[in-house]
Amino acid sequence: MEFKEAVNYRQSIRYFTDQQIAPADLKEIVQLAQRTPSWANSQPWQAYVATGQTLEKIKAHHLAAAQQGVSGNSDFPVAHRNQWGQPAQENMAKWGQDLQTYLGDQMPQMSAAQAHLFNAAALVYLVLPQDATDWSIYDLGAFGQTLMLVAADRKIDSMPAYEIVRYPDAVRELMGIPADQQVAMGIALGYRDPAYRINGFRTKRAAESTILTIKD
Ligand SMILES: Cc1cc2nc3c(=O)[nH]c(=O)nc-3n(C[C@H](O)[C@H](O)[C@H](O)COP(=O)(O)O)c2cc1C
């Protein structure tokens, strides 16, 4: 795939088919993501990938907790909407409106997708030490994006989601992640299911002129 095509192919996919991802593909995706730059080549990230029985246990735990209305307690704190800057608040509001307009009476697909962890074929947990610096958080985000683009290049879809790390204690236990590590972020992988309308939702971006300054 052309690089530009891969960048555009990547979009959040919220419902995957039951097709599994070959273990060799999973390994290669992570291996290429390791080419991500980091502060002094510190490579602060760890990737824990749940598949098979472990994935099923995580999904079952997540569904039960979501249905019981258990509050999330992600390792990274969740900021209230009004703690974000004005442009970000406006973008989030527009995204919500666009989604509502697009899904209409099929809006419940959104919460069902979250509760079922997007029917992921694999869940990648991006893990950092508890005492990680802000620079490592920057590096981890870049690692996640490289991983998703490498996956897109293989027509493997992805879903970066807070939802995946909403109940980190169960994940830590089932994945064997040590207590001195934070379960920072999660990325679901799989193949898009075209039967779900939610997968056709294409998000917009702010005009380039609102975010770009070039001075000469
Ligand atoms: C850090 C982060 C957390 C996110 N959490 C969720 C989530 O919990 N549930 C969800 O449906 N989407 C989640 N998303 C997906 C965003 O809504 C999505 O990336 C954004 O709307 C842009 O759409 P696109 O990925 O299709 O380009 C998250 C994305 C990021 C980067």
Short mmCIF file of C-alpha atoms and ligand atoms in Angstrom, two decimals:
data_model
loop_
_atom_site.label_atom_id
_atom_site.label_comp_id
_atom_site.label_asym_id
_atom_site.label_seq_id
_atom_site.Cartn_x
_atom_site.Cartn_y
_atom_site.Cartn_z
CA MET A 1 0.00 0.00 0.00
CA GLU A 2 1.20 3.53 -0.71
CA PHE A 3 2.07 5.31 2.55
CA LYS A 4 -0.58 8.02 2.03
CA GLU A 5 -3.14 5.32 1.35
CA ALA A 6 -2.25 3.57 4.63
CA VAL A 7 -2.60 6.86 6.54
CA ASN A 8 -6.07 7.34 5.06
CA TYR A 9 -7.03 3.69 5.44
CA ARG A 10 -6.57 3.93 9.20
CA GLN A 11 -9.73 5.01 10.91
CA SER A 12 -11.27 3.93 14.18
CA ILE A 13 -13.08 0.65 13.61
CA ARG A 14 -15.59 -0.17 16.33
CA TYR A 15 -16.72 -3.60 15.28
CA PHE A 16 -14.41 -6.33 13.99
CA THR A 17 -15.29 -9.63 12.29
CA ASP A 18 -14.44 -12.95 13.97
CA GLN A 19 -11.37 -13.34 11.71
CA GLN A 20 -8.21 -13.93 13.74
CA ILE A 21 -4.90 -12.18 13.09
CA ALA A 22 -1.97 -14.47 12.28
CA PRO A 23 0.55 -14.49 15.18
CA ALA A 24 3.33 -13.70 12.67
CA ASP A 25 1.46 -10.52 11.66
CA LEU A 26 1.03 -9.46 15.31
CA LYS A 27 4.73 -9.97 15.92
CA GLU A 28 5.76 -8.05 12.81
CA ILE A 29 3.42 -5.16 13.59
CA VAL A 30 5.00 -4.73 17.04
CA GLN A 31 8.50 -5.24 15.68
CA LEU A 32 8.06 -2.44 13.11
CA ALA A 33 6.44 -0.19 15.74
CA GLN A 34 9.72 -0.51 17.63
CA ARG A 35 11.28 1.71 14.92
CA THR A 36 9.44 4.62 16.62
CA PRO A 37 11.81 7.35 17.87
CA SER A 38 12.04 8.01 21.60
CA TRP A 39 13.97 10.26 23.97
CA ALA A 40 17.64 9.14 23.77
CA ASN A 41 16.34 5.86 22.30
CA SER A 42 14.91 5.07 25.74
CA GLN A 43 12.17 2.85 24.17
CA PRO A 44 10.09 3.16 27.36
CA TRP A 45 7.17 1.08 26.02
CA GLN A 46 6.07 -2.49 26.63
CA ALA A 47 3.36 -4.14 24.52
CA TYR A 48 1.18 -6.88 26.01
CA VAL A 49 -1.09 -8.54 23.45
CA ALA A 50 -4.20 -10.48 24.52
CA THR A 51 -5.52 -13.17 22.16
CA GLY A 52 -7.33 -16.52 22.55
CA GLN A 53 -8.52 -17.59 26.01
CA THR A 54 -6.99 -14.58 27.78
CA LEU A 55 -8.78 -12.21 25.41
CA GLU A 56 -12.08 -14.00 26.03
CA LYS A 57 -11.61 -13.67 29.82
CA ILE A 58 -10.83 -9.96 29.49
CA LYS A 59 -13.89 -9.41 27.26
CA ALA A 60 -16.16 -11.32 29.67
CA HIS A 61 -14.90 -9.31 32.65
CA HIS A 62 -15.28 -6.05 30.74
CA LEU A 63 -18.82 -6.80 29.58
CA ALA A 64 -19.95 -7.74 33.08
CA ALA A 65 -18.36 -4.63 34.62
CA ALA A 66 -19.84 -2.35 31.93
CA GLN A 67 -23.31 -3.87 32.31
CA GLN A 68 -23.13 -3.45 36.09
CA GLY A 69 -22.16 0.19 35.61
CA VAL A 70 -18.82 -0.20 37.40
CA SER A 71 -16.92 3.12 37.27
CA GLY A 72 -13.73 3.16 35.27
CA ASN A 73 -10.41 3.65 37.07
CA SER A 74 -7.85 3.93 34.29
CA ASP A 75 -4.23 4.44 35.29
CA PHE A 76 -4.17 7.75 33.39
CA PRO A 77 -6.73 10.10 34.98
CA VAL A 78 -9.73 11.08 32.84
CA ALA A 79 -10.15 14.84 32.49
CA HIS A 80 -13.64 16.38 32.54
CA ARG A 81 -14.62 18.03 29.22
CA ASN A 82 -14.35 21.51 30.68
CA GLN A 83 -10.71 20.89 31.67
CA TRP A 84 -9.76 20.80 27.96
CA GLY A 85 -8.81 23.93 25.98
CA GLN A 86 -11.54 25.71 24.03
CA PRO A 87 -10.60 24.44 20.52
CA ALA A 88 -10.43 20.84 21.80
CA GLN A 89 -13.83 21.21 23.50
CA GLU A 90 -15.31 22.51 20.25
CA ASN A 91 -13.79 19.66 18.21
CA MET A 92 -15.13 17.09 20.68
CA ALA A 93 -18.60 18.63 20.55
CA LYS A 94 -18.57 18.62 16.72
CA TRP A 95 -17.44 14.98 16.71
CA GLY A 96 -20.30 14.05 19.02
CA GLN A 97 -22.85 15.87 16.84
CA ASP A 98 -21.50 14.33 13.61
CA LEU A 99 -21.63 10.87 15.16
CA GLN A 100 -25.21 11.38 16.35
CA THR A 101 -26.27 12.62 12.91
CA TYR A 102 -24.53 9.70 11.17
CA LEU A 103 -25.82 6.93 13.44
CA GLY A 104 -29.29 8.33 14.14
CA ASP A 105 -31.44 5.64 15.74
CA GLN A 106 -28.50 3.22 15.52
CA MET A 107 -26.65 5.19 18.21
CA PRO A 108 -26.83 2.20 20.62
CA GLN A 109 -24.23 0.51 18.36
CA MET A 110 -21.70 2.86 19.94
CA SER A 111 -22.22 1.71 23.53
CA ALA A 112 -22.61 -1.94 22.50
CA ALA A 113 -19.28 -1.75 20.66
CA GLN A 114 -17.57 -0.38 23.79
CA ALA A 115 -19.12 -2.99 26.09
CA HIS A 116 -17.95 -5.81 23.77
CA LEU A 117 -14.49 -4.30 23.36
CA PHE A 118 -15.17 -3.89 19.66
CA ASN A 119 -15.18 -7.70 19.18
CA ALA A 120 -11.40 -7.32 18.86
CA ALA A 121 -9.31 -10.15 17.43
CA ALA A 122 -6.44 -8.91 19.61
CA LEU A 123 -5.98 -6.25 22.27
CA VAL A 124 -2.65 -4.50 22.55
CA TYR A 125 -1.96 -2.92 25.94
CA LEU A 126 0.61 -0.15 25.83
CA VAL A 127 2.43 -0.16 29.15
CA LEU A 128 4.82 2.30 30.80
CA PRO A 129 6.60 2.30 34.17
CA GLN A 130 4.58 4.00 36.95
CA ASP A 131 7.26 6.69 37.23
CA ALA A 132 7.44 7.39 33.47
CA THR A 133 8.27 10.96 32.43
CA ASP A 134 6.07 13.12 30.17
CA TRP A 135 8.58 12.44 27.39
CA SER A 136 7.84 8.73 27.65
CA ILE A 137 4.14 9.46 27.27
CA TYR A 138 4.98 11.33 24.07
CA ASP A 139 7.06 8.35 22.91
CA LEU A 140 4.31 5.86 23.74
CA GLY A 141 1.77 7.80 21.67
CA ALA A 142 4.13 7.76 18.72
CA PHE A 143 4.65 4.00 19.22
CA GLY A 144 0.88 3.47 19.15
CA GLN A 145 0.46 5.45 15.95
CA THR A 146 3.30 3.63 14.18
CA LEU A 147 1.72 0.35 15.24
CA MET A 148 -1.67 1.35 13.81
CA LEU A 149 -0.16 2.53 10.52
CA VAL A 150 1.85 -0.67 10.11
CA ALA A 151 -1.36 -2.62 10.76
CA ALA A 152 -3.26 -0.47 8.22
CA ASP A 153 -0.58 -1.21 5.63
CA ARG A 154 -1.60 -4.89 6.02
CA LYS A 155 -5.31 -3.98 5.93
CA ILE A 156 -5.52 -4.85 9.60
CA ASP A 157 -7.81 -2.38 11.34
CA SER A 158 -7.32 -0.72 14.69
CA MET A 159 -9.18 1.03 17.48
CA PRO A 160 -7.30 3.13 20.04
CA ALA A 161 -9.57 3.38 23.07
CA TYR A 162 -9.71 4.47 26.68
CA GLU A 163 -12.47 1.86 26.95
CA ILE A 164 -9.83 -0.89 26.65
CA VAL A 165 -7.98 0.36 29.73
CA ARG A 166 -11.05 1.36 31.73
CA TYR A 167 -10.68 -1.56 34.17
CA PRO A 168 -6.90 -1.95 34.47
CA ASP A 169 -6.85 -4.15 37.59
CA ALA A 170 -8.40 -7.15 35.83
CA VAL A 171 -6.14 -6.58 32.81
CA ARG A 172 -3.08 -6.42 35.04
CA GLU A 173 -4.01 -9.70 36.67
CA LEU A 174 -5.00 -11.59 33.49
CA MET A 175 -2.03 -10.31 31.46
CA GLY A 176 0.56 -10.62 34.24
CA ILE A 177 1.48 -6.91 34.12
CA PRO A 178 3.58 -5.99 37.19
CA ALA A 179 2.17 -3.50 39.73
CA ASP A 180 4.97 -1.02 39.02
CA GLN A 181 3.74 -0.60 35.43
CA GLN A 182 0.85 1.56 34.20
CA VAL A 183 -1.62 0.20 31.67
CA ALA A 184 -1.52 3.48 29.78
CA MET A 185 -3.52 2.84 26.64
CA GLY A 186 -5.13 0.06 24.60
CA ILE A 187 -5.43 -0.61 20.88
CA ALA A 188 -7.85 -3.19 19.51
CA LEU A 189 -6.89 -4.93 16.26
CA GLY A 190 -8.92 -6.96 13.79
CA TYR A 191 -10.69 -6.79 10.45
CA ARG A 192 -13.52 -4.30 9.86
CA ASP A 193 -17.05 -5.72 9.70
CA PRO A 194 -18.92 -3.77 7.01
CA ALA A 195 -22.27 -4.93 8.43
CA TYR A 196 -21.93 -2.38 11.25
CA ARG A 197 -22.90 1.15 10.26
CA ILE A 198 -20.56 2.59 12.91
CA ASN A 199 -17.57 1.40 10.84
CA GLY A 200 -18.52 3.74 8.01
CA PHE A 201 -18.22 6.85 10.18
CA ARG A 202 -15.43 9.05 8.81
CA THR A 203 -14.27 11.84 11.09
CA LYS A 204 -13.39 15.36 9.94
CA ARG A 205 -10.41 17.48 10.87
CA ALA A 206 -10.11 21.18 11.63
CA ALA A 207 -8.94 23.38 8.76
CA GLU A 208 -5.17 23.24 8.52
CA SER A 209 -4.99 27.04 8.82
CA THR A 210 -6.38 26.79 12.38
CA ILE A 211 -3.52 24.61 13.63
CA LEU A 212 -0.54 25.50 11.45
CA THR A 213 1.86 28.42 11.73
CA ILE A 214 4.72 28.72 9.30
CA LYS A 215 7.00 31.72 9.68
CA ASP A 216 9.75 32.80 7.37
C1 LIG B 1 -6.38 8.38 23.54
C2 LIG B 1 -7.62 7.99 22.77
C3 LIG B 1 -8.69 7.45 23.45
C4 LIG B 1 -9.85 7.06 22.76
N1 LIG B 1 -10.87 6.44 23.43
C5 LIG B 1 -11.95 6.00 22.74
C6 LIG B 1 -12.95 5.23 23.41
O1 LIG B 1 -12.87 4.92 24.60
N2 LIG B 1 -14.02 4.83 22.68
C7 LIG B 1 -14.15 5.13 21.35
O2 LIG B 1 -15.15 4.72 20.75
N3 LIG B 1 -13.21 5.84 20.70
C8 LIG B 1 -12.10 6.25 21.35
N4 LIG B 1 -11.09 6.90 20.68
C9 LIG B 1 -11.17 7.11 19.22
C10 LIG B 1 -11.40 8.58 18.84
O3 LIG B 1 -12.75 8.94 19.06
C11 LIG B 1 -11.01 8.73 17.36
O4 LIG B 1 -9.64 8.46 17.20
C12 LIG B 1 -11.30 10.14 16.83
O5 LIG B 1 -12.68 10.42 16.89
C13 LIG B 1 -10.79 10.33 15.39
O6 LIG B 1 -11.40 9.37 14.54
P1 LIG B 1 -10.54 8.35 13.67
O7 LIG B 1 -9.69 7.52 14.61
O8 LIG B 1 -11.56 7.50 12.95
O9 LIG B 1 -9.67 9.13 12.74
C14 LIG B 1 -9.93 7.26 21.35
C15 LIG B 1 -8.81 7.79 20.67
C16 LIG B 1 -7.67 8.12 21.37
C17 LIG B 1 -6.47 8.62 20.59
#
